[in-house]
Coordinates of C-alpha atoms (C1' of nucleotides) in Angstrom, one line a residue:
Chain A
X1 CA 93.5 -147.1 -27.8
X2 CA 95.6 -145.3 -25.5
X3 CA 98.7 -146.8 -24.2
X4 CA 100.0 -146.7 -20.2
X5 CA 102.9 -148.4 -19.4
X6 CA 102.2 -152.0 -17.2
X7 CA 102.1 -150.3 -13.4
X8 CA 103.4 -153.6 -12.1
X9 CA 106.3 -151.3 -11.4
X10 CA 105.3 -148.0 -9.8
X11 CA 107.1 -145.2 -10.6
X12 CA 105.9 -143.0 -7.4
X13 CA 105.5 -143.7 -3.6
X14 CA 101.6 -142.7 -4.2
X15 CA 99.3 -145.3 -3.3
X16 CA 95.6 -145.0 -3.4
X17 CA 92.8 -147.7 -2.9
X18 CA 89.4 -148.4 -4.3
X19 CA 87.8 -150.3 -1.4
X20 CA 83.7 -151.1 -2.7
X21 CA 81.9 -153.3 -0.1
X22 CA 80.2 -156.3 -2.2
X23 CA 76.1 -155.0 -1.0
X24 CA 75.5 -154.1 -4.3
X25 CA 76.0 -153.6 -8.0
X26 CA 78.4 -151.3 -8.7
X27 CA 76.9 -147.9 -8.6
X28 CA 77.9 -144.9 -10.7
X29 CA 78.9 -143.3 -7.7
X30 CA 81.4 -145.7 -6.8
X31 CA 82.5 -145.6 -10.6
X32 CA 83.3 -142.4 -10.5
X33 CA 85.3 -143.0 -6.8
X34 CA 87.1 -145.8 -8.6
X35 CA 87.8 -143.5 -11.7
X36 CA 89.4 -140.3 -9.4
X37 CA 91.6 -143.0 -7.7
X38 CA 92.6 -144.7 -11.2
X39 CA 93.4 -141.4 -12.6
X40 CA 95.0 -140.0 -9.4
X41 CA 96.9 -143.3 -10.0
X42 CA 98.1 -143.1 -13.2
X43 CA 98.9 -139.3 -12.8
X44 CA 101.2 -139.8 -10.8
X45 CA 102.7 -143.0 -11.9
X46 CA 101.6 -144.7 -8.7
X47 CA 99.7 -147.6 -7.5
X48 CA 95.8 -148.4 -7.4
X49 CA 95.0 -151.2 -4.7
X50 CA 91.8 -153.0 -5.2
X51 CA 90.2 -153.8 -1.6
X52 CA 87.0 -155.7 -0.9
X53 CA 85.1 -154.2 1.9
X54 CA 83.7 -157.3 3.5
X55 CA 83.1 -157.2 7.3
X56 CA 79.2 -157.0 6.5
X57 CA 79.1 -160.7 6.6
X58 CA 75.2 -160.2 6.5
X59 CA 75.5 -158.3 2.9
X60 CA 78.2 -159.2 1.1
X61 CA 78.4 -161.9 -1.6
X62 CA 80.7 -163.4 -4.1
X63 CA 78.3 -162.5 -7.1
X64 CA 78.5 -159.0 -5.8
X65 CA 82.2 -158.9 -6.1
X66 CA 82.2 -160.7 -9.5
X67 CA 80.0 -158.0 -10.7
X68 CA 81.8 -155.2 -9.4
X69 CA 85.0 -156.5 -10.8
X70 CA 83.5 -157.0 -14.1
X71 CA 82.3 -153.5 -14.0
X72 CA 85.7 -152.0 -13.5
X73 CA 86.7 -154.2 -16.3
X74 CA 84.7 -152.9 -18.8
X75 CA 85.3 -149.2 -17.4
X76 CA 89.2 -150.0 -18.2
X77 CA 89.8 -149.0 -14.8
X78 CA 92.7 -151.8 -14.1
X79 CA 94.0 -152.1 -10.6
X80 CA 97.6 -152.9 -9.4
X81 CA 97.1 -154.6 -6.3
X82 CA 94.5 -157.1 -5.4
X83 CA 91.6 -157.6 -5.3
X84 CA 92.2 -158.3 -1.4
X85 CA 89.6 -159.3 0.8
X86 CA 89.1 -157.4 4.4
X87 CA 88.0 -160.4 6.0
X88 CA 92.1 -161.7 4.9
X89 CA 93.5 -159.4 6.8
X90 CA 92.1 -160.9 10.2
X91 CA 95.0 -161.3 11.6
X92 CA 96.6 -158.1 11.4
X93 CA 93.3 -156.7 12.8
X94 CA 93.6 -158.7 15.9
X95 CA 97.0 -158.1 16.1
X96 CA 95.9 -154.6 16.3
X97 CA 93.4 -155.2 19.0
X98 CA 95.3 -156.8 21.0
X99 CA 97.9 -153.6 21.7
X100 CA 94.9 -151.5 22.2
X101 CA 93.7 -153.7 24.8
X102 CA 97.1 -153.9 26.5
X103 CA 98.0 -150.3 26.2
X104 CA 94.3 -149.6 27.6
X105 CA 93.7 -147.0 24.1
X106 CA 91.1 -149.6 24.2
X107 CA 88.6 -151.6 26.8
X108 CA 85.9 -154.3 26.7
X109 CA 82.6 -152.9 27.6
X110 CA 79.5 -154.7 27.7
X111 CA 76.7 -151.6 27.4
X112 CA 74.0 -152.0 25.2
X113 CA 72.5 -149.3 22.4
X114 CA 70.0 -148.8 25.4
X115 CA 72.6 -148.5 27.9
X116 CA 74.6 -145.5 25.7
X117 CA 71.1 -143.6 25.3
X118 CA 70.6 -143.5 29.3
X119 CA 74.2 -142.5 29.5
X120 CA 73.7 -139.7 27.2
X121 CA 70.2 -138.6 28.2
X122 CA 72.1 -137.8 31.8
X123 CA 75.5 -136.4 30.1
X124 CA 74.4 -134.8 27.4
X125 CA 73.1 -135.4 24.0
X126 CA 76.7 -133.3 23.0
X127 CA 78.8 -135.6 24.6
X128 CA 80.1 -138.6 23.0
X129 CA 79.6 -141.9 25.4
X130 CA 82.2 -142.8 27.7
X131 CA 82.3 -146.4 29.4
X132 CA 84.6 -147.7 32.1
X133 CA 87.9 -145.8 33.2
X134 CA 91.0 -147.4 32.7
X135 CA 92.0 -150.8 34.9
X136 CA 87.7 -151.0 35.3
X137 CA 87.1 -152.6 32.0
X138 CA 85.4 -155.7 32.0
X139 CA 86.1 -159.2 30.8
X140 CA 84.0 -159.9 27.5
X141 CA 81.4 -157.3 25.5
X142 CA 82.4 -154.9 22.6
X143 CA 85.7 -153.5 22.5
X144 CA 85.4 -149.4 22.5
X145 CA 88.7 -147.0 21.2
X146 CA 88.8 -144.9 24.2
X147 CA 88.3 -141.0 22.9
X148 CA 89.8 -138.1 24.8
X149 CA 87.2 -135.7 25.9
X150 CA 89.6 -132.7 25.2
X151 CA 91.0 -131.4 21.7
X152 CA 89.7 -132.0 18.6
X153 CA 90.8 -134.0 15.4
X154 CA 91.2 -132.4 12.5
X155 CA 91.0 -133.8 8.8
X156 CA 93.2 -132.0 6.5
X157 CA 91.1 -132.7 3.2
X158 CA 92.6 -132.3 -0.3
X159 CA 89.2 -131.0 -1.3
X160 CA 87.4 -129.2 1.6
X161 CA 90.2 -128.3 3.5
X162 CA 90.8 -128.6 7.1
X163 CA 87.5 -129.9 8.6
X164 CA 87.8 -129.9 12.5
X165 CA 86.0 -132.2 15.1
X166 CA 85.5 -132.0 18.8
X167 CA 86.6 -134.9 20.8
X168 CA 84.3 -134.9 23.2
X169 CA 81.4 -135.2 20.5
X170 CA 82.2 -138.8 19.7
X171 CA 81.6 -142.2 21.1
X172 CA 84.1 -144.3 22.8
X173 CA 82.9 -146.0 19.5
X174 CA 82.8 -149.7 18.9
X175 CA 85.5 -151.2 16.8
X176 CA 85.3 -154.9 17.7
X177 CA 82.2 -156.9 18.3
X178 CA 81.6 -159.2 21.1
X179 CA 83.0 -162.1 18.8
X180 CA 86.1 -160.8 17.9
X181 CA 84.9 -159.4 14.4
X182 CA 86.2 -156.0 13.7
X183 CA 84.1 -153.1 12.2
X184 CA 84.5 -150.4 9.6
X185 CA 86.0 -147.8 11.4
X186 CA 88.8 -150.0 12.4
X187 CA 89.1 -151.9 9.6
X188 CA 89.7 -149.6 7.5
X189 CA 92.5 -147.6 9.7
X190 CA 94.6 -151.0 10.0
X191 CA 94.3 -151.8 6.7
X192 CA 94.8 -148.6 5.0
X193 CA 98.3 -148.4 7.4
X194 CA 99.4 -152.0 6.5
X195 CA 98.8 -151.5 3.0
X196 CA 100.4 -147.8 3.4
X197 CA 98.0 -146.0 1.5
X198 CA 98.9 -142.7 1.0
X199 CA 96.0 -141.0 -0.2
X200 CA 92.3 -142.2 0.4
X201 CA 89.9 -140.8 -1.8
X202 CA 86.6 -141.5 -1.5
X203 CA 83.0 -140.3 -1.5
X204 CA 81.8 -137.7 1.0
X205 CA 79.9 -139.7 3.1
X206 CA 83.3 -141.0 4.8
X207 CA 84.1 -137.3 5.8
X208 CA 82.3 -138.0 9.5
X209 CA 84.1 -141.6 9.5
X210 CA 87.5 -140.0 8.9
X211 CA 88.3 -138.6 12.4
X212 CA 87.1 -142.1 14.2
X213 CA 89.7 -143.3 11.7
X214 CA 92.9 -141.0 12.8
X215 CA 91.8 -141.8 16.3
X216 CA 92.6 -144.8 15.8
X217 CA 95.4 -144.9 13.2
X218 CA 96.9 -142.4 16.3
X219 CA 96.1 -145.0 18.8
X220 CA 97.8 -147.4 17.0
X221 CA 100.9 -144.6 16.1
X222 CA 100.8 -145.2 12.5
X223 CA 101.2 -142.2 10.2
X224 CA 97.6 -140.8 8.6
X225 CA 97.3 -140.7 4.9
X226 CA 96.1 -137.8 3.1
X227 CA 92.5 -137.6 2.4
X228 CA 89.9 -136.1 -0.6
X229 CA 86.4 -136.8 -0.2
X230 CA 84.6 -136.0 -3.0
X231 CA 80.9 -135.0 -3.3
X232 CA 78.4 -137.8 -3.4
X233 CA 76.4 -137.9 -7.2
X234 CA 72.6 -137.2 -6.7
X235 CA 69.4 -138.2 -9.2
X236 CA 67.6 -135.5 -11.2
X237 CA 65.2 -135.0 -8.1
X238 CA 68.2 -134.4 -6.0
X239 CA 68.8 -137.2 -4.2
X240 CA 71.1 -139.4 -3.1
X241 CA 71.7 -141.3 -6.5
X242 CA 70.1 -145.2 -6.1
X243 CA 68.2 -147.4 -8.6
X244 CA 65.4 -145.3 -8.7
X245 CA 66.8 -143.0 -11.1
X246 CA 67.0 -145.6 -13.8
X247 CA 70.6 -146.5 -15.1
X248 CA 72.1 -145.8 -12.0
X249 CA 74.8 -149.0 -12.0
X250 CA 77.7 -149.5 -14.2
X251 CA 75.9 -153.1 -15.6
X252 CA 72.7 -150.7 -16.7
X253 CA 74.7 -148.6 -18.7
X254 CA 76.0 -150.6 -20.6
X255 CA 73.2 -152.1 -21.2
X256 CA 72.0 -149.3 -22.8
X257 CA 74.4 -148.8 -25.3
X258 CA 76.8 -146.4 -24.0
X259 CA 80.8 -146.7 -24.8
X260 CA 83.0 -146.8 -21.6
X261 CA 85.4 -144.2 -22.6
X262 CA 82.2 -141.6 -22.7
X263 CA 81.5 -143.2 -19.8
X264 CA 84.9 -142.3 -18.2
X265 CA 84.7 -139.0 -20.2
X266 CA 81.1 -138.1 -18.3
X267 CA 81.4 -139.3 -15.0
X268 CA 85.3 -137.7 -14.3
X269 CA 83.3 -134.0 -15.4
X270 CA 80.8 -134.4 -12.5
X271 CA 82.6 -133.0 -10.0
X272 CA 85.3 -131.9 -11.5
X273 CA 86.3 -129.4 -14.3
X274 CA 89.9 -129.3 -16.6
X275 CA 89.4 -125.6 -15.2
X276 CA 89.4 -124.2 -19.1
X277 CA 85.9 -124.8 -20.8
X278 CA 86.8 -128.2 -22.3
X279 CA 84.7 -131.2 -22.7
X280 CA 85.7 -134.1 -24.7
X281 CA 88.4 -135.2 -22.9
X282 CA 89.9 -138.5 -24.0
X283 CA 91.5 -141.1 -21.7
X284 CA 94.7 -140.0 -21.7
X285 CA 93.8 -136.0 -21.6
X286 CA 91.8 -136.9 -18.0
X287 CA 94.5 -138.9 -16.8
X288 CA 96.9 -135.7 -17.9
X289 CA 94.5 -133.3 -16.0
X290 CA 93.1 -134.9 -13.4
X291 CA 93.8 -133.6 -10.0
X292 CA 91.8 -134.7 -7.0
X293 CA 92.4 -131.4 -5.2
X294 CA 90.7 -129.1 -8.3
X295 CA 87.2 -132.0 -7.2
X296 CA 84.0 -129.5 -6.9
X297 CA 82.9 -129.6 -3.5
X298 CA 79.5 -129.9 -4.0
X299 CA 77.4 -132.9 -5.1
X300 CA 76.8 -133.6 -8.5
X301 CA 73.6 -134.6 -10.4
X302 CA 73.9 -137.3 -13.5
X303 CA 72.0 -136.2 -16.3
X304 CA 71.9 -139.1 -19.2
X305 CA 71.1 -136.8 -21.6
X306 CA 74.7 -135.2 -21.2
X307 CA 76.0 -138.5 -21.1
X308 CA 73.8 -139.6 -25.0
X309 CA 75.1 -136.6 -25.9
X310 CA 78.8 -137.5 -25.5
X311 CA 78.4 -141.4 -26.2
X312 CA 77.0 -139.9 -29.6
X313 CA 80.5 -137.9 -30.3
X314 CA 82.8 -141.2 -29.4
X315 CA 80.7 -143.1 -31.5
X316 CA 81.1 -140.9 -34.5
X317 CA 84.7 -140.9 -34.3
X318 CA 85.4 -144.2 -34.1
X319 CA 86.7 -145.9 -37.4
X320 CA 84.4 -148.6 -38.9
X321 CA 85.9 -151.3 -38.3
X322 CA 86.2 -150.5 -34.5
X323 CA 82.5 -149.3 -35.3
X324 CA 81.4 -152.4 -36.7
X325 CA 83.3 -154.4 -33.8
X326 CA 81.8 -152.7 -31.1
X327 CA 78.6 -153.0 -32.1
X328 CA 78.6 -156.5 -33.4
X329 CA 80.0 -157.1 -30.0
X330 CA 76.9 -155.4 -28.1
X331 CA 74.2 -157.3 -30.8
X332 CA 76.3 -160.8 -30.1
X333 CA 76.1 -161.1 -34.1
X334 CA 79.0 -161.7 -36.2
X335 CA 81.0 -158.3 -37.3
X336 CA 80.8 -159.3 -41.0
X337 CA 80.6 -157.9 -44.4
X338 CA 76.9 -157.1 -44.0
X339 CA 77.2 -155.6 -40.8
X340 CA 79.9 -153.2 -41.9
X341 CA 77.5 -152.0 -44.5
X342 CA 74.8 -151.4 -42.5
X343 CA 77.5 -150.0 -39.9
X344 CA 78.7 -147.8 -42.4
X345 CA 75.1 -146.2 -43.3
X346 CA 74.2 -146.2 -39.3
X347 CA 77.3 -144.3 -37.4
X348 CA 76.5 -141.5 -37.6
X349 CA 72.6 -141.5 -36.9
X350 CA 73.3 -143.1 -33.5
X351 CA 73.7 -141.9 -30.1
X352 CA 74.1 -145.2 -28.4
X353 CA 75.0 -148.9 -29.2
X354 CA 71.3 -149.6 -28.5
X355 CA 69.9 -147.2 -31.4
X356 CA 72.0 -148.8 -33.9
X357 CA 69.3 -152.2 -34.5
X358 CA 66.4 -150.6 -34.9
X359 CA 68.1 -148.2 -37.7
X360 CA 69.5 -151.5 -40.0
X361 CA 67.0 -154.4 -38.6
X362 CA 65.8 -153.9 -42.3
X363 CA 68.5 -155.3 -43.5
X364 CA 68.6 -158.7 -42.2
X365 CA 64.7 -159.3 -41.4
X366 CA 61.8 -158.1 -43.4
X367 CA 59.8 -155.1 -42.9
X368 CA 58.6 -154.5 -39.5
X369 CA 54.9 -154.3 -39.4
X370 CA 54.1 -150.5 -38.3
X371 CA 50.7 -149.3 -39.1
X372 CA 51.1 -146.1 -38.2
X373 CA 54.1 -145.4 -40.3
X374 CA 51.8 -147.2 -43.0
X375 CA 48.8 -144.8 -42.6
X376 CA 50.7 -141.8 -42.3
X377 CA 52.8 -142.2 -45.6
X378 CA 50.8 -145.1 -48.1
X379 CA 48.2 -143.1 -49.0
X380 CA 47.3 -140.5 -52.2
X381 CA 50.0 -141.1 -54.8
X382 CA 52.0 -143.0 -52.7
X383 CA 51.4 -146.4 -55.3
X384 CA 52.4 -144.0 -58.4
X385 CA 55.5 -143.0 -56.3
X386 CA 56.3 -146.7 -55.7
X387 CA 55.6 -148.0 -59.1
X388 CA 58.3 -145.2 -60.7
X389 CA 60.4 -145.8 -57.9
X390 CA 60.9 -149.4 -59.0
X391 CA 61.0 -149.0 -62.9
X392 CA 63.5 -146.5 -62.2
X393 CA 65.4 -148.8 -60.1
X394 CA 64.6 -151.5 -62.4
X395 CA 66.8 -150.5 -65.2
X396 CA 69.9 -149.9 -62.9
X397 CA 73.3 -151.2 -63.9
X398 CA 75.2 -150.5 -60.6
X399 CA 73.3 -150.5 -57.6
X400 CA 75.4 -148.1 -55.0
X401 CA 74.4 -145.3 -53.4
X402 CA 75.2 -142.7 -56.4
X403 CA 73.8 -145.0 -58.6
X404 CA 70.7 -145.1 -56.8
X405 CA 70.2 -141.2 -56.2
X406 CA 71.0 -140.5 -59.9
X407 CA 67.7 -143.1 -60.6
X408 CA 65.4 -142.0 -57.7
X409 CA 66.6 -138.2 -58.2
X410 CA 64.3 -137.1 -61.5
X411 CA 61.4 -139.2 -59.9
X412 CA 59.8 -135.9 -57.5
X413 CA 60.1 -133.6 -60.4
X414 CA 58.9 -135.7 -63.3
X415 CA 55.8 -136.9 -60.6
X416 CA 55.1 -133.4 -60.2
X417 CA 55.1 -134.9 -56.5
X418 CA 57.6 -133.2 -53.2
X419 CA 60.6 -135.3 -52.8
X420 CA 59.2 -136.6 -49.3
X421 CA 56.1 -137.9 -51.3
X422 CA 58.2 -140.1 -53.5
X423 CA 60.9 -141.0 -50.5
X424 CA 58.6 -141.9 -47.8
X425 CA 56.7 -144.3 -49.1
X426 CA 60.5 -146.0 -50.4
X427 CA 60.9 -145.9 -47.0
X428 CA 58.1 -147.1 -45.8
X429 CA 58.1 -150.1 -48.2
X430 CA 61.5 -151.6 -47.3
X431 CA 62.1 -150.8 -43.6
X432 CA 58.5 -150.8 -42.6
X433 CA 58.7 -147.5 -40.2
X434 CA 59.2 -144.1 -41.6
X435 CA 62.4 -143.8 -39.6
X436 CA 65.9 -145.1 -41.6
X437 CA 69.2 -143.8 -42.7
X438 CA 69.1 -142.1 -46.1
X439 CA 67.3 -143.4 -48.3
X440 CA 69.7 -144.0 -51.1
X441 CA 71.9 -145.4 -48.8
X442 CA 69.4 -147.5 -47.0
X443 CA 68.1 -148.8 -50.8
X444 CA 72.0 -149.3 -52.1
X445 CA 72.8 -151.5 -48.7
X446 CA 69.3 -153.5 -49.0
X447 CA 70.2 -154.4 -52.6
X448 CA 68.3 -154.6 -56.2
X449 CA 65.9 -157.5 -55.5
X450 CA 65.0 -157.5 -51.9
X451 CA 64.3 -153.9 -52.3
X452 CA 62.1 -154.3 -55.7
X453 CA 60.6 -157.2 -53.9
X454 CA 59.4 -155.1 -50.9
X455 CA 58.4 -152.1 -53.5
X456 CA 56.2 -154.7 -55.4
X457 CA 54.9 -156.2 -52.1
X458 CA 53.9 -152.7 -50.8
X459 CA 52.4 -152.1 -54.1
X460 CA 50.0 -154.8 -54.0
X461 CA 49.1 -154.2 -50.4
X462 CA 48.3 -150.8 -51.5
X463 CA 46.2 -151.8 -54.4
X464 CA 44.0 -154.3 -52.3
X465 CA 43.3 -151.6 -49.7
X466 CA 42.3 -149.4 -51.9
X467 CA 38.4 -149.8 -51.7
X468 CA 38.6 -150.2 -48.2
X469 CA 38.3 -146.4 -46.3
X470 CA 41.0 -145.1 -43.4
X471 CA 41.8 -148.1 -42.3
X472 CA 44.5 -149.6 -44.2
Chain B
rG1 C1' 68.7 -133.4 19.1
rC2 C1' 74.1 -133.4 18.4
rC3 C1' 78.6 -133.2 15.0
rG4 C1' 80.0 -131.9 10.1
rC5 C1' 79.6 -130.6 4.7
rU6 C1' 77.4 -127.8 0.7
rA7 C1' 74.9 -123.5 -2.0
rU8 C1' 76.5 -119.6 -10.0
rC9 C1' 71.5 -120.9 -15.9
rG10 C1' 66.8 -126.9 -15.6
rU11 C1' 71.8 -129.9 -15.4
rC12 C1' 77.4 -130.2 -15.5
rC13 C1' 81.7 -127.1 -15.5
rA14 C1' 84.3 -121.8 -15.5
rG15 C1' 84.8 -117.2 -12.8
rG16 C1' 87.8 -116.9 -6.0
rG17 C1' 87.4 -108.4 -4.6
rG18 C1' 87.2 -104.2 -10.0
rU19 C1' 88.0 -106.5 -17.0
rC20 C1' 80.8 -109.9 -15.0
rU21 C1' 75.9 -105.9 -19.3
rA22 C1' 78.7 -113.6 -15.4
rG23 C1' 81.7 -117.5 -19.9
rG24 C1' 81.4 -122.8 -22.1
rA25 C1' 78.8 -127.6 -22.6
rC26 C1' 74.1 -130.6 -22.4
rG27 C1' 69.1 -129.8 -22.6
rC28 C1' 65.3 -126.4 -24.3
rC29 C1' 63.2 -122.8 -28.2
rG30 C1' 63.8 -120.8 -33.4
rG31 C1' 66.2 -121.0 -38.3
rA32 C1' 69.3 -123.6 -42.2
rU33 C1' 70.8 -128.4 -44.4
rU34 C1' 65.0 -128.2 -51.0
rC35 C1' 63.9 -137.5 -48.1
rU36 C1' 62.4 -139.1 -42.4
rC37 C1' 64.9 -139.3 -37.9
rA38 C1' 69.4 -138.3 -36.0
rG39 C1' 73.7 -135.5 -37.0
rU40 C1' 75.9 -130.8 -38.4
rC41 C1' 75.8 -125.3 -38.7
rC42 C1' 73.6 -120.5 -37.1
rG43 C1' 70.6 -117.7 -33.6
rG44 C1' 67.9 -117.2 -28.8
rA45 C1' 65.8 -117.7 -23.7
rA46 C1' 68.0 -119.1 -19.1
rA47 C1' 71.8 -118.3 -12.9
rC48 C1' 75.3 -115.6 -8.6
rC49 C1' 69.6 -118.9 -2.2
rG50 C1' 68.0 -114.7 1.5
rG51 C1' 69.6 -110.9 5.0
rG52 C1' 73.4 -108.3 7.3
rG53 C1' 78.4 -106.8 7.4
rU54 C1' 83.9 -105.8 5.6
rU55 C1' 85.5 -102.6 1.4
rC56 C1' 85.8 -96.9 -2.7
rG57 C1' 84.0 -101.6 -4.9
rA58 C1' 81.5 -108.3 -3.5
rA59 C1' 79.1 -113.7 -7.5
rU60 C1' 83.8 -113.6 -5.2
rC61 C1' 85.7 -112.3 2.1
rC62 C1' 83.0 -112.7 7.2
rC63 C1' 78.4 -113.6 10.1
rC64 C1' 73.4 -115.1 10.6
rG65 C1' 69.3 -117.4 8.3
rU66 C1' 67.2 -120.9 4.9
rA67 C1' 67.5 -125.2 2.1
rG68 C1' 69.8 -129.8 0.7
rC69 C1' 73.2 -133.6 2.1
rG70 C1' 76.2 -136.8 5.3
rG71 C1' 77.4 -138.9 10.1
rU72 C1' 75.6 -139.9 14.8
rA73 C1' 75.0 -148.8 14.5
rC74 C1' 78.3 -154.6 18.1
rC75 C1' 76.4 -151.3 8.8
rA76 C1' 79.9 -150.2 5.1

RNA sequence: GCCGCUAUCGUCCAGGGGUCUAGGACGCCGGAUUCUCAGUCCGGAAACCGGGGUUCGAAUCCCCGUAGCGGUACCA
């Protein structure tokens, strides 16, 4: 609906990345990470790079990646760059390594986990573990960043502000195995400076990475980007967000029915506010607003019913024929005439794509068989109401809505029956639940015959359950 | 243990020293829409984690406590 122009030419020097590791479905977490970049992007007319974090050889898989890049698809989040892998850029990383090793920011060490705890349990359980001095390093084993003891690194974070770090409380941390292959911390560093990202935004769980990662980007004397780490998204219980909570990927929820612009719409507001007391907030209005430095600093909790809420609003507004697309689309039926009219009587009864079926099913199968619903409504005068219902309907010329509640209208009063004692058991008889869209509208859209059929049908059931007691 | 982060209605977002008897949204409760459900409209209940400071004045600033979260891997 919106329009961007194509970003294959970037308008600004900004640079951001979305960098998911493939161990997983994409999570709404990382949706909304993906989003704040995307919109940081496009605010500033700069460029989104999409990197695959895959060093976890162990975890990662191609499905994964498929499935996160399909996700993004259907979010509309559209990258610039990539997607690249991190195992591709191998070469730089060793590069890398290499001039650590030579300029002795770096050694080999071949200490075990074991060996660190022994070393800490005599030095201090506040001092980060320190191998071999320089020109004493060894031949193979890990390769550690040496870490001064003295100063301390400080993050200057978009959202939290400056967040400072003692030296001496970290590791001479690991950044390449025994093999050669790197790991996060590093990774990440060389490739966010090769790539020259300029601002990393990402979820709050990197805030303890990121000084590991200026150590090293300083050992290396490349330039730090700027960070945000935004707040990590919790369940309803409070915790860390994960498939407990139900639709907690991207792939569930739209599964469930919901549109990806209220998807967009919902997940940018957790976290962050347009700072005035709006809600609805199209596409275009979020990528107006957005700023990543006006992020909430604490976590969020996802509440679907918010979300229902707002998927029912987009799905109001649409147009039918977008309507009728859209959910023809999420049925895998053909968006034809019939479908438009049953669209058309359904929009705006339905909160998600998923509700939509079980509201017009009665127009393209017969009545579902719902004893309860029959119980509850076919009894007393329920055949009387039926049998005027259908004369009335009977001598119709037209047979549209109007039409329809100028014939069914007079039937209550001329009864002597309440208008829900003449309309439920309609309803009953064609849809089979006592659950539908209007009733003159749901008659009009099932038609003359089908629906004098089903009346006639119910009729008859009615009559031969007569003797019979409760049950029906 | 150590190193960090966070703390306003059930939830999300405002408010950042006086205008706060704390505002909006979802949800919830009640009413209306004389066909169900949903929608829509109207009304209502509902919060500044605790304790100390600073100040004439604190939801707002500082400290402590408490709770939650993250990191502390040859995971990402």
């Amino acid at each position: 609906m919106e329009t961007w122009a194509p970003m294959s030419i970037a308008e600004s020097d900004l640079r951001v990345r979305f960098a998911p590791s493939p161990t997983g479905a994409l999570h709404i977490g990382g949706a909304r990470t993906a989003l704040y970049n995307w919109l940081a992007a496009r605010h500033s007319h700069g460029t989104l790079v999409l990197r695959i974090e895959d060093t976890d050889l162990e975890r990662s898989t191609a499905e994964n990646v498929d499935q996160i890049l399909d996700a993004l698809r259907w979010l509309g989040i559209e990258w610039d760059e990539g997607p690249v892998s991190q195992l591709e850029q191998a070469a730089g990383h060793r590069a890398a390594l290499e001039r650590l090793l030579e300029s002795g920011a770096a050694y080999r060490d071949r200490s075990t986990a074991e060996d660190v705890k022994a070393w800490k349990e005599r030095y201090g359980s506040d001092r980060g573990y320190r191998g071999p001095v320089a020109g004493d390093g060894e031949a193979d084993g890990a390769i550690r960043l040496r870490v001064p003891d003295e100063g301390e690194t400080v993050v200057d974070d978009l959202v939290r502000g400056e967040v400072r770090f003692p030296n001496r409380s970290f590791d001479d941390f690991v950044i390449a195995r025994g093999d050669g292959s790197v790991l996060y911390n590093f990774a990440v560093a060389v490739d966010d400076a090769a790539m020259e990202i300029t601002e990393v935004i990402r979820g709050d769980d990197h805030l303890s990475n990121t000084p590991k990662q200026l150590l090293v980007l300083g050992a290396l004397g490349h330039e730090a980007p700027r960070y945000a780490h935004v707040p990590l998204l919790h369940g309803p219980d409070g915790k860390k967000l994960s498939k407990r909570h139900g639709a907690a990927s991207v792939q569930e929820l739209r599964e469930r029915g919901y549109l990806p612009e209220a998807v967009r719409n919902y997940v940018a507001l957790l976290g962050w506010g347009p700072g005035d007391d709006e809600t609805l907030l199209d596409t275009a209005e979020l990528v107006r607003r957005f700023r990543p430095e006006d992020v909430r600093r604490a976590s969020a909790v996802f509440d679907e019913k918010k979300l229902r809420w707002m998927n029912g609003r987009y799905m109001r507004e649409m147009d039918l024929s977008d309507y009728t697309t859209t959910v023809a689309t999420f049925l895998g039926r053909e968006a034809d005439e019939q479908l438009r009219a049953a669209c058309r009587i359904a929009q705006e009864k339905a909160q998600t794509l998923a509700e939509v079926w079980p509201l017009i099913r009665f127009l393209f199968e017969p009545p579902v068989e719902d004893e309860k619903a029959w119980r509850k409504v076919m009894k007393g005068d329920a055949g009387e109401a039926l049998r005027a219902a259908g004369e009335a309907l009977g001598e119709l010329g037209e047979f549209d809505p109007e039409a329809v509640e100028t014939a069914l209208g007079p039937v209550p009063d001329r009864l002597g029956l309440k208008p829900g004692k003449v309309y439920q058991p309609i309803r009953v008889a064609i849809t089979g639940t006592t659950v539908s869209p209007g009733i003159f509208e749901s008659v009009a859209a099932l038609g003359r015959a089908p629906t004098l059929q089903r009346i006639a049908a119910a009729r008859e059931r009615i009559a031969s359950d007569e003797p019979g007691t409760g049950r029906s």
